[in-house]
CSV table of C-alpha atoms and ligand atoms in Angstrom, one decimal:
chain,number,residue,atom,x,y,z
A,1,UNK,CA,0.0,0.0,0.0
A,2,UNK,CA,1.5,3.4,-1.0
A,3,UNK,CA,2.1,5.9,1.7
A,4,UNK,CA,1.2,8.8,-0.5
A,5,UNK,CA,-0.3,9.6,-3.9
A,6,UNK,CA,-0.2,13.1,-5.3
A,7,UNK,CA,-3.1,13.3,-7.7
A,8,UNK,CA,-4.1,15.5,-10.6
A,9,UNK,CA,-0.9,17.5,-10.8
A,10,UNK,CA,1.3,18.4,-13.8
A,11,UNK,CA,4.7,16.8,-13.3
A,12,UNK,CA,7.5,19.0,-14.6
A,13,UNK,CA,11.0,17.5,-15.2
A,14,UNK,CA,13.8,19.1,-17.1
A,15,UNK,CA,12.8,16.9,-20.0
A,16,UNK,CA,9.3,18.2,-20.2
A,17,UNK,CA,5.8,18.1,-18.6
A,18,UNK,CA,3.3,15.3,-18.1
A,19,UNK,CA,-0.1,15.0,-16.3
A,20,UNK,CA,0.5,12.2,-13.8
A,21,UNK,CA,-0.2,10.9,-10.3
A,22,UNK,CA,2.9,10.4,-8.3
A,23,UNK,CA,3.1,7.3,-6.1
A,24,UNK,CA,5.3,7.4,-3.0
A,25,UNK,CA,6.3,4.5,-0.8
A,26,UNK,CA,8.5,5.3,2.2
A,27,UNK,CA,11.2,7.7,1.1
A,28,UNK,CA,11.0,6.9,-2.7
A,29,UNK,CA,8.9,7.7,-5.7
A,30,UNK,CA,7.7,4.3,-6.9
A,31,UNK,CA,5.5,5.2,-9.9
A,32,UNK,CA,4.0,7.8,-12.2
A,33,UNK,CA,0.5,6.8,-13.2
A,34,UNK,CA,-1.9,8.2,-15.8
A,35,UNK,CA,-4.4,10.4,-13.8
A,36,UNK,CA,-7.2,8.3,-12.4
A,37,UNK,CA,-5.5,4.9,-12.8
A,38,UNK,CA,-4.7,4.7,-9.0
A,39,UNK,CA,-8.4,4.4,-8.3
A,40,UNK,CA,-9.0,1.9,-11.1
A,41,UNK,CA,-6.2,-0.2,-9.7
A,42,UNK,CA,-7.7,0.3,-6.2
A,43,UNK,CA,-4.5,1.5,-4.7
A,44,UNK,CA,-5.4,2.8,-1.3
A,45,UNK,CA,-2.7,5.2,-0.2
A,46,UNK,CA,-2.4,6.3,3.4
A,47,UNK,CA,-2.5,9.9,2.3
A,48,UNK,CA,-3.6,11.7,-0.8
A,49,UNK,CA,-2.6,15.2,-1.8
A,50,UNK,CA,-4.8,16.7,-4.5
A,51,UNK,CA,-2.6,18.8,-6.7
A,52,UNK,CA,-5.3,19.8,-9.3
A,53,UNK,CA,-4.1,22.9,-11.1
A,54,UNK,CA,-0.7,22.7,-9.5
A,55,UNK,CA,2.8,21.8,-10.7
A,56,UNK,CA,4.8,19.0,-9.2
A,57,UNK,CA,8.5,19.8,-9.4
A,58,UNK,CA,11.6,18.0,-8.0
A,59,UNK,CA,12.7,19.6,-4.7
A,60,UNK,CA,15.0,22.5,-5.2
A,61,UNK,CA,18.7,21.9,-4.8
A,62,UNK,CA,20.7,25.0,-3.7
A,63,UNK,CA,24.3,24.1,-4.4
A,64,UNK,CA,25.9,27.1,-2.8
A,65,UNK,CA,25.1,28.1,0.8
A,66,UNK,CA,27.1,29.3,3.7
A,67,UNK,CA,25.1,28.4,6.9
A,68,UNK,CA,26.8,29.9,10.0
A,69,UNK,CA,30.0,30.7,8.0
A,70,UNK,CA,32.6,32.6,9.9
A,71,UNK,CA,33.3,35.7,7.8
A,72,UNK,CA,34.5,39.3,8.4
A,73,UNK,CA,34.7,38.9,12.2
A,74,UNK,CA,31.2,37.5,12.6
A,75,UNK,CA,29.2,34.4,11.5
A,76,UNK,CA,26.5,34.1,8.9
A,77,UNK,CA,23.3,34.6,10.8
A,78,UNK,CA,21.4,31.4,9.6
A,79,UNK,CA,22.5,28.2,11.4
A,80,UNK,CA,22.0,24.9,9.7
A,81,UNK,CA,18.8,24.7,11.7
A,82,UNK,CA,17.3,28.0,10.7
A,83,UNK,CA,18.6,28.1,7.2
A,84,UNK,CA,17.4,24.7,6.2
A,85,UNK,CA,14.0,25.4,7.7
A,86,UNK,CA,13.8,28.6,5.6
A,87,UNK,CA,14.9,26.6,2.6
A,88,UNK,CA,12.1,24.1,3.1
A,89,UNK,CA,9.6,26.9,3.2
A,90,UNK,CA,10.8,28.0,-0.2
A,91,UNK,CA,10.7,24.6,-1.9
A,92,UNK,CA,14.4,23.6,-1.5
A,93,UNK,CA,15.0,20.1,-0.2
A,94,UNK,CA,18.8,19.8,-0.5
A,95,UNK,CA,21.6,22.3,0.1
A,96,UNK,CA,25.3,21.9,-0.7
A,97,UNK,CA,27.2,24.0,1.9
A,98,UNK,CA,30.9,24.7,2.2
A,99,UNK,CA,33.1,23.0,4.7
A,100,UNK,CA,36.1,25.3,5.4
A,101,UNK,CA,39.8,24.6,5.8
A,102,UNK,CA,41.3,27.8,7.1
A,103,UNK,CA,45.0,28.8,6.9
A,104,UNK,CA,47.0,26.6,9.2
A,105,UNK,CA,44.3,24.0,9.5
A,106,UNK,CA,44.0,20.5,8.2
A,107,UNK,CA,41.4,19.8,5.5
A,108,UNK,CA,40.1,16.8,7.4
A,109,UNK,CA,39.5,18.8,10.5
A,110,UNK,CA,37.5,21.4,8.6
A,111,UNK,CA,35.3,18.8,7.1
A,112,UNK,CA,34.8,17.1,10.4
A,113,UNK,CA,33.9,20.5,12.0
A,114,UNK,CA,31.2,21.1,9.4
A,115,UNK,CA,29.8,17.6,9.8
A,116,UNK,CA,29.5,18.5,13.5
A,117,UNK,CA,27.7,21.8,12.8
A,118,UNK,CA,25.1,20.2,10.4
A,119,UNK,CA,24.5,16.7,11.8
A,120,UNK,CA,21.2,16.5,13.6
A,121,UNK,CA,20.3,20.1,12.9
A,122,UNK,CA,19.0,20.2,9.3
A,123,UNK,CA,15.4,20.1,8.2
A,124,UNK,CA,16.4,19.0,4.7
A,125,UNK,CA,19.2,16.9,3.1
A,126,UNK,CA,22.6,18.5,2.9
A,127,UNK,CA,26.0,17.9,1.4
A,128,UNK,CA,29.4,19.7,1.4
A,129,UNK,CA,31.9,21.1,-1.0
A,130,UNK,CA,35.3,21.5,0.5
A,131,UNK,CA,36.9,25.0,0.7
A,132,UNK,CA,40.7,24.6,0.4
A,133,UNK,CA,41.8,27.8,2.1
A,134,UNK,CA,45.5,26.9,2.0
A,135,UNK,CA,46.9,24.9,-0.8
A,136,UNK,CA,50.0,23.1,0.4
A,137,UNK,CA,51.3,19.5,0.3
A,138,UNK,CA,49.1,18.4,3.2
A,139,UNK,CA,45.9,19.8,1.7
A,140,UNK,CA,46.7,18.4,-1.7
A,141,UNK,CA,47.2,15.0,-0.1
A,142,UNK,CA,44.0,15.4,1.8
A,143,UNK,CA,42.1,16.0,-1.4
A,144,UNK,CA,42.7,12.3,-2.2
A,145,UNK,CA,40.2,11.1,0.3
A,146,UNK,CA,37.5,13.6,-0.4
A,147,UNK,CA,35.6,11.6,-3.0
A,148,UNK,CA,35.4,8.6,-0.6
A,149,UNK,CA,33.8,11.0,1.9
A,150,UNK,CA,31.2,11.9,-0.7
A,151,UNK,CA,32.7,15.4,-1.2
A,152,UNK,CA,33.5,15.5,-4.9
A,153,UNK,CA,33.9,19.2,-5.4
A,154,UNK,CA,36.2,21.8,-3.8
A,155,UNK,CA,36.5,25.6,-3.9
A,156,UNK,CA,39.4,27.9,-4.2
A,157,UNK,CA,39.4,31.7,-4.0
A,158,UNK,CA,41.3,34.1,-6.3
A,159,UNK,CA,40.0,36.8,-3.9
A,160,UNK,CA,40.4,37.6,-0.2
A,161,UNK,CA,44.2,37.7,0.2
A,162,UNK,CA,45.3,36.7,3.7
A,163,UNK,CA,42.1,34.7,4.2
A,164,UNK,CA,41.3,32.1,1.6
A,165,UNK,CA,43.3,33.4,-1.3
A,166,UNK,CA,45.2,31.0,-3.6
A,167,UNK,CA,47.8,32.2,-6.1
A,168,UNK,CA,48.2,30.9,-9.6
A,169,UNK,CA,50.9,28.4,-8.6
A,170,UNK,CA,48.6,27.0,-5.9
A,171,UNK,CA,45.7,26.9,-8.2
A,172,UNK,CA,47.7,25.0,-10.9
A,173,UNK,CA,48.8,22.4,-8.4
A,174,UNK,CA,45.3,21.9,-7.0
A,175,UNK,CA,43.8,21.6,-10.5
A,176,UNK,CA,46.3,19.0,-11.5
A,177,UNK,CA,45.3,17.0,-8.4
A,178,UNK,CA,41.6,17.5,-9.1
A,179,UNK,CA,42.0,16.3,-12.7
A,180,UNK,CA,43.6,13.1,-11.5
A,181,UNK,CA,40.9,12.5,-8.9
A,182,UNK,CA,37.9,13.6,-11.0
A,183,UNK,CA,36.9,16.4,-8.5
A,184,UNK,CA,35.1,19.5,-9.7
A,185,UNK,CA,37.1,22.7,-9.1
A,186,UNK,CA,34.9,25.5,-8.0
A,187,UNK,CA,36.3,29.0,-8.3
A,188,UNK,CA,35.6,32.3,-6.7
A,189,UNK,CA,36.9,34.3,-9.7
A,190,UNK,CA,37.8,37.9,-8.7
A,191,UNK,CA,41.3,39.4,-8.7
A,192,UNK,CA,41.6,39.9,-5.0
A,193,UNK,CA,45.0,41.6,-4.7
A,194,UNK,CA,44.1,44.2,-7.3
A,195,UNK,CA,40.7,44.7,-5.7
A,196,UNK,CA,42.3,45.3,-2.3
A,197,UNK,CA,44.5,48.1,-3.8
A,198,UNK,CA,41.5,49.8,-5.4
A,199,UNK,CA,39.5,49.5,-2.1
A,200,UNK,CA,42.4,51.0,-0.1
A,201,UNK,CA,42.7,53.9,-2.6
A,202,UNK,CA,38.9,54.6,-2.4
A,203,UNK,CA,38.9,54.5,1.4
A,204,UNK,CA,42.0,56.9,1.5
A,205,UNK,CA,39.9,59.3,-0.6
A,206,UNK,CA,37.1,59.1,2.1
A,207,UNK,CA,34.9,57.0,-0.2
A,208,UNK,CA,33.8,54.6,2.5
A,209,UNK,CA,30.1,54.1,1.8
A,210,UNK,CA,28.8,50.6,0.8
A,211,UNK,CA,28.4,51.8,-2.8
A,212,UNK,CA,32.2,51.7,-3.2
A,213,UNK,CA,32.4,48.0,-2.5
A,214,UNK,CA,31.1,47.4,-6.0
A,215,UNK,CA,33.4,50.1,-7.5
A,216,UNK,CA,36.5,48.4,-6.1
A,217,UNK,CA,35.2,45.0,-7.3
A,218,UNK,CA,35.0,46.2,-10.9
A,219,UNK,CA,33.9,43.9,-13.7
A,220,UNK,CA,37.4,43.8,-15.1
A,221,UNK,CA,38.5,42.0,-11.9
A,222,UNK,CA,35.9,39.3,-12.5
A,223,UNK,CA,36.6,39.0,-16.2
A,224,UNK,CA,40.4,38.8,-15.7
A,225,UNK,CA,40.2,36.1,-13.0
A,226,UNK,CA,37.6,34.1,-14.9
A,227,UNK,CA,39.9,34.1,-17.9
A,228,UNK,CA,42.9,33.1,-15.9
A,229,UNK,CA,41.0,30.3,-14.1
A,230,UNK,CA,39.8,29.0,-17.5
A,231,UNK,CA,43.3,29.0,-18.9
A,232,UNK,CA,44.7,27.2,-15.9
A,233,UNK,CA,41.9,24.6,-16.2
A,234,UNK,CA,42.6,24.2,-19.9
A,235,UNK,CA,46.2,23.6,-19.2
A,236,UNK,CA,45.5,21.0,-16.6
A,237,UNK,CA,42.4,19.5,-18.2
A,238,UNK,CA,40.5,20.0,-15.0
A,239,UNK,CA,36.7,20.6,-15.1
A,240,UNK,CA,35.9,24.1,-13.8
A,241,UNK,CA,32.8,25.7,-12.3
A,242,UNK,CA,32.8,29.4,-11.7
A,243,UNK,CA,30.6,30.4,-8.8
A,244,UNK,CA,28.4,33.5,-8.4
A,245,UNK,CA,29.0,35.1,-11.7
A,246,UNK,CA,27.7,38.7,-12.2
A,247,UNK,CA,29.7,40.4,-14.9
A,248,UNK,CA,28.7,40.2,-18.6
A,249,UNK,CA,32.3,40.1,-19.7
A,250,UNK,CA,33.1,37.1,-17.4
A,251,UNK,CA,30.2,35.2,-18.8
A,252,UNK,CA,31.6,35.9,-22.3
A,253,UNK,CA,34.8,34.2,-21.1
A,254,UNK,CA,32.8,31.1,-20.0
A,255,UNK,CA,30.9,31.1,-23.3
A,256,UNK,CA,34.2,31.3,-25.2
A,257,UNK,CA,35.6,28.3,-23.4
A,258,UNK,CA,32.4,26.3,-23.8
A,259,UNK,CA,32.4,27.0,-27.6
A,260,UNK,CA,35.7,25.2,-27.6
A,261,UNK,CA,34.0,22.2,-25.9
A,262,UNK,CA,35.7,22.8,-22.6
A,263,UNK,CA,34.3,21.5,-19.3
A,264,UNK,CA,33.8,25.0,-18.0
A,265,UNK,CA,30.6,25.9,-16.2
A,266,UNK,CA,29.0,29.0,-14.7
A,267,UNK,CA,26.6,29.7,-11.9
A,268,UNK,CA,24.8,32.9,-11.3
A,269,UNK,CA,22.5,33.9,-8.3
A,270,UNK,CA,19.1,35.6,-8.0
A,271,UNK,CA,20.7,38.8,-6.9
A,272,UNK,CA,22.6,39.1,-10.2
A,273,UNK,CA,19.4,38.6,-12.1
A,274,UNK,CA,17.2,41.0,-10.2
A,275,UNK,CA,19.2,43.5,-8.1
A,276,UNK,CA,21.3,46.2,-9.5
A,277,UNK,CA,23.9,48.8,-8.5
A,278,UNK,CA,21.5,51.6,-9.6
A,279,UNK,CA,18.4,50.3,-7.9
A,280,UNK,CA,19.8,49.0,-4.7
A,281,UNK,CA,23.1,50.9,-4.2
A,282,UNK,CA,22.4,53.9,-6.3
A,283,UNK,CA,23.1,57.6,-5.6
A,284,UNK,CA,21.6,57.5,-2.2
A,285,UNK,CA,24.2,55.2,-0.8
A,286,UNK,CA,27.0,57.3,-2.3
A,287,UNK,CA,26.1,59.9,0.3
A,288,UNK,CA,28.1,59.7,3.4
A,289,UNK,CA,26.1,58.3,6.3
A,290,UNK,CA,23.5,56.4,4.2
A,291,UNK,CA,24.3,52.9,5.2
A,292,UNK,CA,21.2,51.3,3.6
A,293,UNK,CA,23.4,50.0,0.8
A,294,UNK,CA,25.1,47.5,3.1
A,295,UNK,CA,22.1,45.3,2.8
A,296,UNK,CA,23.3,44.4,-0.7
A,297,UNK,CA,27.0,44.2,-0.2
A,298,UNK,CA,28.1,40.8,-1.5
A,299,UNK,CA,30.9,39.4,-3.6
A,300,UNK,CA,30.9,39.3,-6.5
A,301,UNK,CA,29.0,42.6,-6.2
A,302,UNK,CA,25.7,43.8,-7.7
A,303,UNK,CA,26.4,45.3,-11.1
A,304,UNK,CA,25.0,48.0,-13.3
A,305,UNK,CA,21.7,47.2,-15.1
A,306,UNK,CA,22.4,50.1,-17.5
A,307,UNK,CA,25.6,48.4,-18.6
A,308,UNK,CA,23.6,45.2,-19.4
A,309,UNK,CA,25.0,42.8,-16.8
A,310,UNK,CA,21.6,41.6,-15.5
A,311,UNK,CA,20.3,41.0,-19.0
A,312,UNK,CA,23.5,39.1,-19.8
A,313,UNK,CA,22.8,36.8,-16.9
A,314,UNK,CA,19.3,36.0,-18.2
A,315,UNK,CA,20.7,35.5,-21.6
A,316,UNK,CA,23.4,33.1,-20.3
A,317,UNK,CA,20.7,31.0,-18.7
A,318,UNK,CA,18.8,30.8,-22.0
A,319,UNK,CA,21.9,29.8,-24.0
A,320,UNK,CA,23.2,27.4,-21.3
A,321,UNK,CA,26.5,29.4,-21.0
A,322,UNK,CA,25.3,29.6,-17.4
A,323,UNK,CA,24.0,26.2,-16.2
A,324,UNK,CA,22.7,26.9,-12.7
A,325,UNK,CA,21.2,29.4,-10.3
A,326,UNK,CA,22.4,29.0,-6.6
A,327,UNK,CA,22.0,31.6,-3.9
A,328,UNK,CA,25.4,32.0,-2.3
A,329,UNK,CA,23.2,32.3,0.8
A,330,UNK,CA,25.4,34.1,3.3
A,331,UNK,CA,23.1,36.2,5.5
A,332,UNK,CA,24.1,38.9,8.0
A,333,UNK,CA,21.8,41.1,10.1
A,334,UNK,CA,22.1,44.8,9.7
A,335,UNK,CA,22.4,45.2,13.5
A,336,UNK,CA,25.8,44.3,14.9
A,337,UNK,CA,26.9,42.5,11.7
A,338,UNK,CA,26.6,44.7,8.5
A,339,UNK,CA,27.1,47.6,11.0
A,340,UNK,CA,30.7,46.5,11.5
A,341,UNK,CA,31.4,48.4,8.3
A,342,UNK,CA,29.5,51.5,9.2
A,343,UNK,CA,32.6,53.6,8.7
A,344,UNK,CA,34.3,51.6,6.0
A,345,UNK,CA,32.8,49.4,3.4
A,346,UNK,CA,35.8,47.0,3.6
A,347,UNK,CA,34.5,45.9,7.0
A,348,UNK,CA,31.0,45.0,5.9
A,349,UNK,CA,30.5,41.3,6.0
A,350,UNK,CA,29.8,40.2,2.4
A,351,UNK,CA,26.6,38.3,1.8
A,352,UNK,CA,22.9,38.2,0.9
A,353,UNK,CA,20.3,35.8,2.2
A,354,UNK,CA,18.1,34.2,-0.5
A,355,UNK,CA,17.8,30.4,0.3
A,356,UNK,CA,14.1,30.8,0.9
A,357,UNK,CA,13.3,32.6,-2.3
A,358,UNK,CA,15.4,31.1,-5.1
A,359,UNK,CA,12.7,28.7,-6.5
A,360,UNK,CA,10.1,31.5,-6.4
A,361,UNK,CA,12.4,34.1,-7.9
A,362,UNK,CA,13.2,31.8,-10.8
A,363,UNK,CA,9.6,31.0,-11.3
A,364,UNK,CA,9.0,34.7,-11.8
A,365,UNK,CA,11.4,34.3,-14.8
A,366,UNK,CA,8.9,31.8,-16.2
A,367,UNK,CA,6.0,34.2,-15.7
A,368,UNK,CA,8.0,37.0,-17.3
A,369,UNK,CA,8.7,34.8,-20.4
A,370,UNK,CA,12.4,34.6,-19.8
A,371,UNK,CA,12.7,30.8,-19.2
A,372,UNK,CA,10.5,27.8,-19.8
A,373,UNK,CA,8.9,25.6,-17.2
A,374,UNK,CA,11.3,22.7,-17.8
A,375,UNK,CA,14.3,25.1,-17.8
A,376,UNK,CA,13.1,26.4,-14.4
A,377,UNK,CA,13.3,22.9,-13.0
A,378,UNK,CA,16.6,22.2,-14.8
A,379,UNK,CA,18.2,25.4,-13.3
A,380,UNK,CA,16.9,24.9,-9.8
A,381,UNK,CA,17.1,21.1,-9.3
A,382,UNK,CA,18.2,18.9,-12.2
A,383,UNK,CA,21.5,20.5,-13.2
A,384,UNK,CA,22.6,21.0,-9.6
A,385,UNK,CA,22.0,17.2,-9.2
A,386,UNK,CA,23.9,16.3,-12.3
A,387,UNK,CA,26.7,18.8,-11.8
A,388,UNK,CA,27.4,17.6,-8.3
A,389,UNK,CA,26.8,13.9,-8.6
A,390,UNK,CA,23.3,13.3,-7.1
A,391,UNK,CA,21.2,12.8,-10.2
A,392,UNK,CA,18.7,9.9,-10.2
A,393,UNK,CA,18.4,10.1,-6.4
A,394,UNK,CA,17.7,13.9,-6.6
A,395,UNK,CA,16.8,16.4,-9.3
A,396,UNK,CA,14.0,14.4,-11.0
A,397,UNK,CA,10.5,13.0,-10.5
A,398,UNK,CA,10.8,9.4,-11.6
A,399,UNK,CA,10.5,6.0,-10.0
A,400,UNK,CA,13.5,5.2,-7.9
A,401,UNK,CA,14.3,8.9,-7.0
A,402,UNK,CA,13.9,10.3,-3.5
A,403,UNK,CA,10.4,11.6,-3.0
A,404,UNK,CA,11.6,15.2,-2.8
A,405,UNK,CA,8.6,16.9,-4.4
A,406,UNK,CA,7.2,20.4,-4.3
A,407,UNK,CA,3.6,21.2,-5.1
A,408,UNK,CA,3.8,24.6,-6.7
A,409,UNK,CA,0.7,26.8,-7.3
A,410,UNK,CA,1.1,28.9,-10.5
A,411,UNK,CA,-2.0,30.8,-9.5
A,412,UNK,CA,-0.8,31.5,-6.0
A,413,UNK,CA,1.0,34.6,-4.9
A,414,UNK,CA,4.1,35.2,-2.7
A,415,UNK,CA,4.9,38.6,-1.1
A,416,UNK,CA,8.5,38.7,0.0
A,417,UNK,CA,9.5,40.7,3.0
A,418,UNK,CA,11.0,40.4,6.5
A,419,UNK,CA,7.6,40.5,8.1
A,420,UNK,CA,5.7,38.6,5.4
A,421,UNK,CA,7.0,35.3,4.2
A,422,UNK,CA,10.5,35.4,5.5
A,423,UNK,CA,11.8,32.6,7.8
A,424,UNK,CA,15.5,33.3,7.4
A,425,UNK,CA,17.3,34.5,10.5
A,426,UNK,CA,17.8,38.1,9.3
A,427,UNK,CA,16.5,41.4,10.5
A,428,UNK,CA,16.0,42.7,6.9
A,429,UNK,CA,15.3,41.2,3.5
A,430,UNK,CA,17.4,42.0,0.4
A,431,UNK,CA,14.2,41.2,-1.5
A,432,UNK,CA,11.8,43.5,0.4
A,433,UNK,CA,8.7,44.3,-1.7
A,434,UNK,CA,9.2,41.6,-4.3
A,435,UNK,CA,6.0,40.0,-5.5
A,436,UNK,CA,5.9,36.5,-7.0
A,437,UNK,CA,3.1,35.2,-9.2
A,438,UNK,CA,3.3,31.7,-7.7
A,439,UNK,CA,3.5,29.9,-4.4
A,440,UNK,CA,5.2,26.9,-2.8
A,441,UNK,CA,2.2,25.1,-1.3
A,442,UNK,CA,3.7,21.8,-0.2
A,443,UNK,CA,7.3,20.7,0.3
A,444,UNK,CA,8.1,17.0,0.7
A,445,UNK,CA,11.5,15.6,1.6
A,446,UNK,CA,12.0,11.9,1.1
A,447,UNK,CA,8.3,11.3,1.5
A,448,UNK,CA,7.9,13.5,4.6
A,449,UNK,CA,5.8,16.6,4.3
A,450,UNK,CA,7.8,19.5,5.7
A,451,UNK,CA,5.5,22.4,4.6
A,452,UNK,CA,1.8,22.0,4.1
A,453,UNK,CA,-0.1,25.1,2.9
A,454,UNK,CA,1.4,27.6,5.3
A,455,UNK,CA,2.0,25.1,8.1
A,456,UNK,CA,5.5,24.0,9.1
A,457,UNK,CA,5.7,20.2,9.9
A,458,UNK,CA,9.4,19.7,9.5
A,459,UNK,CA,11.8,18.6,12.2
A,460,UNK,CA,15.3,19.5,13.0
A,461,UNK,CA,17.4,16.4,12.3
A,462,UNK,CA,15.2,15.0,9.4
A,463,UNK,CA,17.9,16.2,7.0
A,464,UNK,CA,20.6,13.6,6.1
A,465,UNK,CA,24.1,14.0,4.7
A,466,UNK,CA,24.2,13.2,1.0
A,467,UNK,CA,27.3,11.4,-0.1
A,468,UNK,CA,27.8,12.6,-3.7
A,469,UNK,CA,29.4,10.8,-6.6
A,470,UNK,CA,31.5,12.5,-9.3
A,471,UNK,CA,29.9,15.0,-11.6
A,472,UNK,CA,27.5,13.6,-14.2
A,473,UNK,CA,27.6,16.8,-16.3
A,474,UNK,CA,31.0,16.5,-18.0
A,475,UNK,CA,31.4,16.1,-21.8
H,501,DUC,N1,30.7,36.0,-1.3
H,501,DUC,C1,29.8,36.5,-0.4
H,501,DUC,O1,29.1,37.4,-0.8
H,501,DUC,N2,29.7,36.0,0.8
H,501,DUC,C2,30.5,34.9,1.2
H,501,DUC,C3,31.7,34.6,0.4
H,501,DUC,C4,31.6,35.1,-0.9
H,501,DUC,O2,32.4,34.8,-1.7
H,502,ZN,ZN1,32.8,33.1,-3.3
H,503,ZN,ZN1,29.9,31.6,-1.6
């Protein structure tokens, strides 16, 4: 006897849409039936969800989050508990967070620490990428056991000198290792040393408002680093995934590499599709004392809409020069956190919180005619699963997959704001006032209903660690 049948919905996979009833036993999807055949076959499920007029989509996979990340003298304000609960509210059933090896630490210890932070605290399933904050002989050796631990991707930073920064020689050595091991190299591609000089010069001129964060992190810094990362990946034959892309010119570099059939991939984030330097950080935050702009200080930075960066991100999603939309969820409250940079933008902790809104914000792209329904699912679930070695279990509604399913109402409505729908542990919303023409009605994780039409039924500790395989996206 099935535990659950979701009837009368339209199932949307990356491959297309079909009217089907979805049958769930335990944690798994066991069948897709033509509508009505469950009754004819006299299947008597323990529970029925009527999804007439609704979409059934595979649970969202946010492959870039930073729950409780130590950064800029503070910690990201969502813990694994609060952040994964908020994710469930927004239709995300899996996150891939970043375990951190800091300078002077062992990679194994960093991974163990992050397991300790997440275990027993997550509402949804979780996995880890490994940040290699110091490339040396020990960390290169430690990379050899990552795949056995289910951690098949690692991240380096071309930014943040003195914190996570890796120079070209270190990047080259790590990429050689990753190529041999089949690991995916993820890159924060911004020229950190040059950015730091520009930031110092701006501050010396008294230009310390949040707006100048984006001026120091000019698009040339992103284009240059992206190109350099691509060339090092080409030389070493290592697959490369550039995270949180926001500059038109940097995406052109990825497109150029992909046209040469390279295994080079690009991710953008909702903030680079919808939020801009003009609208969020415009003239008002250039004024001394207007600290409002700190809400949108993140890296890479918000860019100019007038210069076409936002449009280029949408175009990249259409042409598949960009394959994924993750959030880079790294929330900080204004009070006591962003405020650390009240007198100097360089001290504002970098990050925006969006883990709750990604599926909705991308659905608005469907409503606005920018992407199709299957592409929405591909960007938010299927490609993250394939890119990071989870496809089949996650990222698709088909027999044998985990029953991670979202019932999405295309006729519903979601108003985003700190006092409205927001469950993230933040005292503001970077998305205040956004209105979405759709709604997450029900979120199901491995057969368990976490969110049911405005009611939260999830539990801390339901979420399990996902051991990932190697990328299933390479050519
Ligand atoms: N960018 C952010 O905005 N926050 C955390 C780290 C990063 O690279
Ligand atoms: Zn980054
Ligand atoms: Zn990040």
